[in-house]
Amino acid sequence: MTTAMTNSSPHVKDSAWLYCQMIINGDLLASDAVIKTCQRHIDDLDRQGDADFPYKYFSKRAKNFIKFSEMLPDPKTGEVYPLAYFQKFIQSMLYGWYEVRKDKKRVRRFKKAFITMARKNGKSILVAGVALYELLFGRNPKMSRQIFCTANDKKQAKIIFEMIRKQLEALRRSFDEIKENTKRVREEIKNLIDESFIMPLSRDTGAVDGFEPYIGILDEYAASKTTEMMELLESGQMQLENALNIIISTSGFNLNAPMYTEEYKYAKAILEKHVIDEEYFCFIAEHDAEEEYLNEDFWIKSNPLLEVESMFDATMKFLRKRLDRAIENQDLNPVLVKNFNMWRQHSKESYMDAFDWKAAEDKTVDIRKRKVVLGIDLSRGDDLTAVGFVYPLSEDEFHIDAHSFVATKGGLAAKEERDHINYTMMAENKYATITDLETGTINIDLMLNHIENHVTENELEIIAICYDRAMSNYMIAEMEKRGWNYPLVDVAQGFLTLSEPTKQLRMGIIDKKISHSGNPLLTIAVNNAVLDKINDAQKISKKTNREKIDPIIAVVNAWTEAMFFNEDDGSYFDVWS
């Protein structure tokens, strides 16, 4: 016990502390997120002993785990290599920090880890060591530890499993005890002493008897369209006080994937101290500005393995070749996503770049007592309808937002699963309204009520209501019954009408003349939006019916009129002519 207390002293100068010093002092270049992660560790060392912080850092435990990891051979070469500083840091966080309970019992602090960096930076080796260590030496629980290598499909799930198998074979050749106590049976690695096992797990896997996942490794989580596998793991861990789930992935092309919309944003919120979660660890090796890929000095931000001198030249040569070829072929996205860990839409025809959209977010805009142009995108009665809002702020500045109305025909749960959108949560957070009709179809009266309430509560002045004439007869009749005298603008949905507003809205966002509130349903729509083109004319479309774009269509409808409005005198003109 005395030794443990000595090792948990606030500033023991182990490899994790040294890495933090190099990062914070700028000796090693890193992303803002990694800097914040390192600062979090240093700050937490100082918090040890505080009444509201029941965690201690045990450097010796971290060192023991690192020592084990460095015994494991590279599956491709069979050689043993020392870990890089960033790898030691990550492992130290997972195996050095513990919650010390009143009965002196220690359980791991971090129950979830989010680790993301560019491809070929040693991610898989990190988690393979975790799986093997827990299979051989895990003690809580003492028996039947279930360890799953999880991915969206079986092929991906088996990648880390095969790496673990090869590393275990090397240990079996070196240690008779491990050879006697372990066995591979088809797609399962067993500890014969305590009935623990490692196996791949995907959506294709059948039922697992007594499913109680102790360790869950989610490989390349960016490819997952739903949270199904994550929820499967977490729902089975209620009785396990020492469980750990590790997300290990490069970024992806689907900006509506849960890794981006949920885990990435949650991790960032923790690092920004907007959210407190003492049991969630994150390591995000990324670029802080898109243009950083043009400067080789910054490549280490997304490729932390560049800190290893023996690998530097070969890695840089590889990245240069990949980037040069991408520039020559005018197809940067795959390289920026996989080799520089940037989130980007897959299609060259995507309407809006994610960086530009995020940069235009402004939650501080006060919309009260302003003029507003409404845009309405009506749908079939059993789909999504949206109202877009464009608020002129000054002569050439605008703010946009939207509200969606959700049909439930066929069941809300089925629609949420089909669309990969949690409409229930969206409604709870006031971004959407779910229909109240028993038929499950859109209630136009509910939409008009929302507009009236929104206008009244914020003391708005409606300039115009822009709509698509398709399926609009009932809506217009209801507006007349309510005594609405606002100008109605019928927006034809062809290239001739929509091309220029579509272009100008995009350029206004890029130039930061148009801001938005970060509305998640509007963001999903922007991420789904692609461009249909005829010569130089363009309008927004989508790849599949499941990919909802209604909120951005509603905003474009409103923008067809708002783009000509002069806030100063209420007249109309071409804003950016």
XYZ file of C-alpha atoms in Angstrom:
577
model
C 0.000 0.000 0.000
C 2.842 2.399 0.781
C 4.333 1.865 -2.664
C 1.008 2.563 -4.319
C 0.603 5.814 -2.434
C 4.098 6.892 -3.439
C 3.341 6.145 -7.073
C 0.144 8.178 -6.895
C 1.882 11.364 -5.759
C 0.673 14.326 -7.839
C 3.552 14.868 -10.262
C 5.399 11.586 -10.672
C 7.477 12.098 -13.807
C 6.515 9.032 -15.813
C 6.143 8.735 -19.593
C 2.618 10.198 -19.498
C 3.781 13.276 -17.587
C 6.718 13.705 -19.979
C 4.427 13.476 -23.023
C 2.128 16.110 -21.511
C 5.064 18.451 -20.944
C 6.239 18.050 -24.549
C 2.737 18.713 -25.879
C 1.820 21.622 -23.608
C 5.216 23.306 -24.057
C 5.059 22.910 -27.832
C 8.053 20.581 -28.158
C 5.709 18.202 -29.984
C 3.066 19.755 -32.221
C -0.463 18.502 -31.534
C -4.094 19.392 -32.087
C -5.884 21.706 -29.704
C -7.892 18.683 -28.532
C -4.756 16.690 -27.647
C -3.302 19.703 -25.832
C -6.495 19.947 -23.785
C -6.384 16.202 -23.046
C -2.829 16.545 -21.743
C -3.740 19.590 -19.677
C -6.669 17.643 -18.256
C -4.270 14.959 -16.998
C -1.949 17.511 -15.389
C -4.883 19.325 -13.778
C -6.318 16.047 -12.514
C -3.013 15.120 -10.886
C -3.388 18.289 -8.813
C -7.015 17.451 -7.973
C -6.101 14.166 -6.277
C -7.328 14.202 -2.702
C -10.113 16.724 -3.351
C -13.422 15.747 -1.778
C -15.239 15.868 -5.128
C -12.546 13.930 -7.019
C -12.334 10.274 -5.908
C -9.682 9.316 -8.462
C -5.977 8.570 -8.093
C -3.240 8.031 -10.627
C -1.050 4.975 -10.065
C 2.006 5.310 -12.253
C 3.288 1.836 -11.417
C 0.129 0.195 -12.750
C 0.414 2.186 -15.965
C 4.067 1.219 -16.289
C 3.266 -2.473 -15.811
C 0.703 -2.382 -18.588
C 3.087 -0.549 -20.930
C 5.749 -3.165 -20.182
C 3.302 -5.894 -21.211
C 2.304 -4.044 -24.394
C 5.918 -3.660 -25.443
C 6.312 -7.446 -25.269
C 3.749 -7.888 -28.050
C 5.191 -8.257 -31.561
C 4.046 -6.354 -34.613
C 1.720 -8.818 -36.408
C 3.240 -7.970 -39.804
C 6.951 -8.175 -38.963
C 7.013 -10.306 -35.829
C 9.386 -7.733 -34.339
C 8.972 -6.068 -30.948
C 9.089 -2.260 -30.884
C 8.957 0.282 -28.060
C 5.730 2.258 -27.922
C 5.642 5.875 -29.040
C 5.108 8.543 -26.380
C 1.504 9.146 -27.445
C 0.763 5.411 -27.225
C 2.252 5.231 -23.736
C 0.195 8.263 -22.757
C -3.088 6.715 -23.912
C -2.324 3.435 -22.172
C -1.292 5.268 -19.008
C -4.648 7.049 -18.921
C -6.564 3.780 -19.247
C -4.411 1.821 -16.777
C -3.094 4.491 -14.427
C -6.279 6.240 -13.312
C -8.548 4.526 -10.784
C -11.497 5.420 -8.626
C -10.580 4.675 -5.010
C -13.729 3.886 -3.088
C -14.366 4.236 0.613
C -13.686 0.539 1.146
C -10.275 1.109 -0.572
C -11.409 -0.887 -3.586
C -10.045 0.380 -6.902
C -11.997 0.324 -10.155
C -10.924 1.838 -13.434
C -11.729 5.499 -13.798
C -12.302 5.676 -17.543
C -15.227 3.496 -18.595
C -15.236 4.833 -22.140
C -12.422 5.966 -24.429
C -12.690 7.832 -27.724
C -9.466 7.585 -29.737
C -9.212 8.965 -33.265
C -6.272 9.665 -35.568
C -5.230 9.122 -39.187
C -4.793 5.628 -40.577
C -1.607 3.623 -39.988
C -0.735 5.312 -36.694
C -0.786 2.304 -34.404
C -4.389 2.527 -33.206
C -5.130 -1.175 -33.455
C -1.982 -2.223 -31.599
C -3.093 -0.059 -28.667
C -6.385 -1.870 -28.214
C -5.078 -5.340 -29.064
C -2.860 -5.039 -26.001
C -5.865 -4.092 -23.866
C -7.816 -7.156 -25.009
C -4.950 -9.588 -24.390
C -4.025 -8.115 -21.019
C -7.596 -8.348 -19.781
C -7.944 -11.915 -21.065
C -4.786 -13.069 -19.283
C -4.560 -10.856 -16.209
C -7.955 -9.211 -15.652
C -9.212 -9.563 -12.080
C -12.498 -7.666 -11.903
C -14.465 -9.783 -12.577
C -12.292 -12.756 -11.664
C -14.146 -15.151 -13.956
C -15.848 -15.129 -17.354
C -14.541 -11.829 -18.687
C -16.155 -11.266 -22.076
C -14.050 -9.229 -24.497
C -15.491 -8.256 -27.865
C -13.800 -6.897 -30.990
C -16.732 -5.006 -32.430
C -17.369 -3.394 -35.799
C -20.148 -2.631 -38.234
C -19.505 -5.813 -40.220
C -17.898 -9.168 -39.517
C -14.881 -8.587 -41.774
C -13.880 -5.406 -39.931
C -14.527 -6.982 -36.526
C -12.094 -9.784 -37.348
C -9.191 -7.426 -38.148
C -8.323 -6.655 -34.521
C -9.298 -10.188 -33.495
C -6.706 -11.607 -35.917
C -4.091 -9.173 -34.632
C -4.783 -10.352 -31.088
C -4.579 -13.987 -32.199
C -1.158 -13.479 -33.798
C 0.175 -11.675 -30.740
C -1.144 -14.396 -28.446
C 0.574 -17.046 -30.576
C 3.867 -15.219 -30.027
C 3.270 -15.230 -26.270
C 2.352 -18.920 -26.350
C 5.673 -19.699 -28.022
C 7.550 -17.806 -25.313
C 5.616 -18.758 -22.173
C 4.561 -22.336 -21.418
C 2.034 -21.213 -18.820
C 0.203 -19.028 -21.327
C 0.307 -21.872 -23.857
C -1.277 -24.267 -21.372
C -3.939 -21.819 -20.225
C -5.189 -20.465 -23.570
C -6.796 -21.954 -26.626
C -8.331 -20.785 -29.881
C -11.583 -22.457 -30.888
C -12.707 -21.171 -34.295
C -13.514 -17.460 -33.795
C -12.952 -17.457 -30.062
C -9.824 -17.147 -27.921
C -10.296 -18.737 -24.512
C -8.657 -18.478 -21.116
C -9.048 -22.079 -19.933
C -8.491 -21.221 -16.264
C -11.288 -18.707 -15.675
C -13.504 -19.143 -18.792
C -12.822 -15.657 -20.131
C -12.824 -15.178 -23.896
C -12.224 -12.816 -26.810
C -14.393 -12.943 -29.919
C -15.385 -10.711 -32.853
C -18.857 -9.159 -32.676
C -20.842 -7.500 -35.455
C -24.438 -7.081 -36.559
C -24.076 -10.445 -38.298
C -23.164 -12.284 -35.073
C -25.845 -14.479 -33.580
C -26.899 -14.458 -29.942
C -24.128 -14.832 -27.348
C -25.038 -16.882 -24.264
C -25.025 -14.792 -21.090
C -23.976 -11.674 -23.021
C -22.189 -9.385 -20.531
C -19.416 -7.469 -22.331
C -16.543 -6.562 -20.014
C -14.419 -4.953 -22.734
C -15.873 -3.622 -25.976
C -13.567 -2.442 -28.756
C -15.419 -0.575 -31.507
C -13.127 -0.515 -34.522
C -13.618 2.067 -37.320
C -16.781 3.370 -35.688
C -17.039 6.079 -38.353
C -18.547 3.450 -40.668
C -21.452 2.756 -38.287
C -24.676 4.429 -39.373
C -26.417 3.735 -36.072
C -25.592 3.390 -32.389
C -26.833 -0.214 -32.422
C -23.515 -1.871 -31.521
C -22.641 0.737 -28.896
C -26.043 0.368 -27.265
C -25.698 -3.421 -27.358
C -22.413 -3.220 -25.444
C -23.481 -0.595 -22.927
C -26.838 -2.213 -22.171
C -25.070 -5.416 -21.115
C -22.635 -3.764 -18.699
C -24.943 -2.675 -15.895
C -23.567 -5.212 -13.401
C -19.906 -4.693 -14.378
C -18.207 -2.000 -12.310
C -14.920 -2.251 -14.227
C -16.182 -2.361 -17.822
C -14.508 -0.421 -20.625
C -15.619 0.501 -24.139
C -13.015 1.851 -26.548
C -13.903 3.629 -29.778
C -10.899 3.512 -32.085
C -11.349 5.033 -35.510
C -10.234 7.363 -38.227
C -12.783 9.991 -39.300
C -15.231 9.288 -42.116
C -17.366 10.631 -44.932
C -20.752 10.432 -43.201
C -21.238 13.567 -41.134
C -24.514 12.178 -39.835
C -22.820 9.069 -38.404
C -23.073 8.701 -34.598
C -19.299 8.825 -34.207
C -19.395 12.416 -35.476
C -22.798 13.642 -34.289
C -22.584 12.080 -30.822
C -19.167 10.840 -29.679
C -16.916 13.398 -31.395
C -19.034 16.346 -30.319
C -19.440 14.977 -26.792
C -15.687 14.470 -26.457
C -15.066 18.023 -27.664
C -17.612 19.344 -25.153
C -15.731 17.579 -22.341
C -12.423 19.101 -23.430
C -14.041 22.539 -23.701
C -15.435 22.005 -20.171
C -19.009 22.472 -21.378
C -19.738 18.955 -20.105
C -18.299 17.211 -17.042
C -17.700 13.489 -17.459
C -14.835 12.247 -15.327
C -15.063 8.712 -16.727
C -14.770 9.522 -20.448
C -11.289 9.687 -21.986
C -10.661 11.217 -25.391
C -7.641 11.531 -27.658
C -8.429 13.414 -30.868
C -5.445 13.764 -33.206
C -6.760 16.127 -35.856
C -6.123 19.401 -37.666
C -7.400 22.645 -36.224
C -7.806 24.260 -39.645
C -8.453 22.598 -42.981
C -5.569 24.336 -44.730
C -3.028 22.766 -42.338
C -2.671 19.811 -44.686
C -0.746 22.156 -46.996
C 2.016 22.592 -44.388
C 4.063 19.453 -43.693
C 5.028 20.752 -40.262
C 1.415 20.258 -39.160
C 1.008 16.680 -40.377
C 2.023 15.295 -36.988
C -1.231 16.685 -35.570
C -3.247 13.943 -37.264
C -0.351 11.494 -37.611
C 1.147 11.334 -34.090
C 3.371 8.390 -35.050
C 5.574 10.976 -36.803
C 7.116 11.574 -33.370
C 9.023 8.289 -33.907
C 12.269 9.248 -35.623
C 12.817 5.845 -37.236
C 9.417 6.044 -38.961
C 9.463 9.722 -39.915
C 11.012 9.583 -43.395
C 8.952 6.646 -44.659
C 5.715 8.101 -43.303
C 6.353 11.543 -44.780
C 7.222 10.021 -48.153
C 3.981 8.038 -48.110
C 1.861 11.072 -47.169
C 3.509 13.290 -49.800
C 2.833 10.711 -52.495
C -0.802 10.292 -51.435
C -1.394 14.035 -51.317
C 0.343 14.788 -54.639
C -1.710 12.141 -56.404
C -4.939 13.431 -54.860
C -4.186 17.000 -55.946
C -3.323 15.820 -59.455
C -6.582 13.844 -59.670
C -8.550 16.695 -58.060
C -9.940 14.276 -55.495
C -8.697 15.380 -52.078
C -11.489 14.037 -49.897
C -10.297 10.419 -49.457
C -6.801 11.569 -48.473
C -8.001 14.312 -46.138
C -10.349 11.883 -44.394
C -8.140 8.805 -44.073
C -4.617 10.264 -43.975
C -5.304 13.594 -42.237
C -8.288 12.551 -40.093
C -10.702 15.225 -41.323
C -14.464 14.765 -41.428
C -15.638 15.480 -44.987
C -18.623 14.614 -47.152
C -17.876 11.813 -49.593
C -19.361 13.360 -52.711
C -17.622 15.969 -54.817
C -21.141 17.305 -55.394
C -21.843 17.980 -51.700
C -23.599 21.282 -51.252
C -21.701 22.546 -48.227
C -18.312 21.795 -46.711
C -18.565 20.810 -43.055
C -15.821 23.244 -42.013
C -17.649 26.177 -43.646
C -20.966 25.213 -42.091
C -19.462 24.813 -38.627
C -17.583 28.117 -38.925
C -20.868 29.941 -39.591
C -22.483 28.710 -36.369
C -23.519 31.478 -33.982
C -25.750 30.698 -31.020
C -25.650 34.267 -29.698
C -27.903 35.886 -32.325
C -31.023 37.430 -30.780
C -33.930 37.020 -33.218
C -36.460 38.963 -31.159
C -38.229 41.975 -32.718
C -36.814 41.282 -36.167
C -38.232 40.847 -39.617
C -38.343 37.297 -40.953
C -38.904 35.522 -44.256
C -40.486 32.079 -43.961
C -39.872 29.194 -46.318
C -42.068 26.105 -46.254
C -41.211 22.696 -47.675
C -44.322 20.553 -47.595
C -43.987 16.813 -47.906
C -46.185 13.837 -48.445
C -48.350 13.494 -45.377
C -46.256 10.605 -44.051
C -42.787 12.175 -44.302
C -41.000 15.315 -43.037
C -42.205 18.893 -43.459
C -40.048 21.896 -42.578
C -40.310 25.635 -42.039
C -37.216 27.716 -42.743
C -36.526 31.112 -41.173
C -34.300 33.833 -42.624
C -33.741 36.840 -40.350
C -32.166 39.975 -41.889
C -29.691 41.328 -39.310
C -28.249 44.234 -41.282
C -27.962 45.312 -44.893
C -25.895 42.275 -45.856
C -25.997 39.908 -42.854
C -28.574 37.226 -42.163
C -29.334 34.430 -39.713
C -31.067 31.180 -40.682
C -32.857 28.443 -38.784
C -35.554 25.819 -39.317
C -38.160 23.722 -37.551
C -39.242 20.262 -38.685
C -42.565 18.452 -38.436
C -42.428 14.676 -38.208
C -44.978 12.171 -39.465
C -45.351 8.896 -37.591
C -47.202 6.735 -40.107
C -45.843 3.209 -39.668
C -44.626 4.070 -36.177
C -42.197 6.657 -34.835
C -39.648 4.058 -33.717
C -39.567 2.528 -37.192
C -39.096 5.957 -38.762
C -36.275 6.812 -36.355
C -34.526 3.554 -37.222
C -35.067 4.035 -40.957
C -33.904 7.669 -41.020
C -31.155 7.197 -38.382
C -32.488 10.274 -36.575
C -33.706 10.452 -32.967
C -36.831 12.531 -33.591
C -37.980 12.021 -30.004
C -34.875 13.799 -28.716
C -35.183 16.462 -31.436
C -38.738 17.193 -30.294
C -37.692 17.329 -26.638
C -35.064 19.923 -27.574
C -37.577 22.015 -29.601
C -36.023 21.345 -33.012
C -39.017 19.352 -34.219
C -42.700 18.746 -33.583
C -44.123 15.233 -33.864
C -47.589 14.960 -35.373
C -50.527 14.529 -33.019
C -52.806 12.861 -35.574
C -53.782 9.229 -35.082
C -53.214 8.649 -38.797
C -49.554 9.563 -38.305
C -49.656 12.115 -41.135
C -48.437 15.714 -40.921
C -50.865 18.051 -39.171
C -50.776 21.332 -41.120
C -52.669 23.094 -38.327
C -49.890 22.118 -35.911
C -47.352 23.708 -38.272
C -49.372 26.930 -38.579
C -49.812 27.044 -34.793
C -46.044 26.773 -34.386
C -45.490 29.667 -36.799
C -48.033 31.837 -34.980
C -46.536 31.068 -31.570
C -42.975 31.617 -32.796
C -43.880 34.976 -34.344
C -45.835 36.133 -31.286
C -43.284 34.996 -28.683
C -40.403 36.689 -30.511
C -42.367 39.754 -31.709
C -41.443 39.070 -35.329
C -42.648 40.795 -38.477
C -43.248 38.384 -41.346
C -42.045 39.857 -44.647
C -43.147 36.984 -46.841
C -44.008 33.289 -46.822
C -42.317 31.346 -49.617
C -43.713 27.939 -50.517
C -43.788 25.218 -53.150
C -47.208 25.074 -54.769
C -47.224 21.254 -54.703
C -49.645 20.000 -52.027
C -50.159 23.579 -50.772
C -53.899 24.102 -51.375
C -55.016 23.034 -47.909
C -52.271 25.081 -46.237
C -53.186 28.273 -48.107
C -56.868 27.791 -47.353
C -56.080 27.404 -43.650
C -53.945 30.558 -43.724
C -56.892 32.469 -45.177
C -59.227 31.104 -42.478
C -56.829 32.412 -39.842
C -56.844 35.850 -41.427
C -53.190 35.816 -42.451
C -52.456 38.718 -44.788
C -48.750 38.080 -45.305
C -47.368 38.167 -48.855
C -47.302 34.637 -50.300
C -44.559 33.783 -52.795
C -44.961 30.678 -54.957
C -41.438 29.313 -55.453
C -41.127 27.149 -58.558
C -38.817 24.207 -57.864
C -36.903 24.274 -61.151
C -33.318 25.259 -61.942
C -34.340 28.672 -63.284
C -35.799 29.769 -59.944
C -33.536 27.965 -57.476
C -30.062 28.092 -59.034
C -29.026 31.610 -58.043
C -30.481 31.473 -54.497
C -28.795 28.090 -53.964
C -25.420 29.524 -54.998
C -25.814 32.761 -53.024
C -26.922 31.025 -49.834
C -23.827 28.823 -49.967
C -21.479 31.745 -50.644
C -23.087 33.795 -47.878
C -22.389 31.002 -45.392
C -18.802 30.572 -46.615
C -18.209 34.340 -46.373
C -19.803 34.359 -42.888
C -22.491 36.805 -43.986
C -25.081 34.187 -43.117
C -25.008 32.533 -39.691
C -27.008 29.664 -38.220
C -27.808 28.438 -34.719
C -26.360 24.917 -34.949
C -29.809 23.329 -35.270
C -28.977 19.588 -35.572
C -31.809 18.757 -37.988
C -30.758 21.606 -40.263
C -27.156 20.402 -39.999
C -28.192 16.857 -40.932
C -30.014 18.252 -43.961
C -26.976 20.283 -45.037
C -24.759 17.214 -44.694
C -27.168 15.189 -46.844
C -27.554 17.844 -49.522
C -25.887 17.285 -52.893
C -26.137 19.377 -56.049
C -28.029 18.541 -59.200
C -26.457 20.454 -62.083
C -27.357 21.349 -65.649
C -24.476 23.314 -67.132
C -23.970 26.187 -64.643
C -27.418 25.880 -63.085
C -27.798 23.974 -59.826
C -30.273 23.038 -57.140
C -30.202 20.910 -53.999
C -31.064 17.232 -54.098
C -30.249 14.067 -52.134
C -28.886 10.593 -52.868
C -31.594 8.489 -51.216
C -35.089 9.061 -49.861
C -33.869 8.227 -46.342
C -31.469 11.186 -46.342
C -33.594 14.096 -45.180
C -32.950 17.538 -46.687
C -36.307 19.224 -45.986
C -34.989 21.879 -43.526
C -32.364 23.236 -45.946
C -34.904 23.158 -48.815
C -37.226 25.271 -46.650
C -34.402 27.736 -45.990
C -33.585 27.956 -49.718
C -37.257 28.669 -50.430
C -37.128 31.535 -47.929
C -33.819 32.743 -49.340
C -35.329 33.176 -52.833
C -37.085 36.221 -51.380
C -34.794 37.228 -48.486
C -31.768 37.645 -50.774
C -33.363 40.749 -52.251
C -34.393 42.415 -49.005
C -32.821 45.622 -47.684
C -33.170 45.689 -43.900
C -32.456 49.433 -43.680
C -35.476 50.681 -45.592
C -37.604 47.608 -46.180
C -37.052 47.704 -49.924
C -35.757 44.920 -52.151
C -32.398 44.753 -53.906
C -29.687 42.248 -54.811
C -27.770 41.913 -51.542
C -24.358 40.962 -52.926
C -24.541 42.307 -56.473
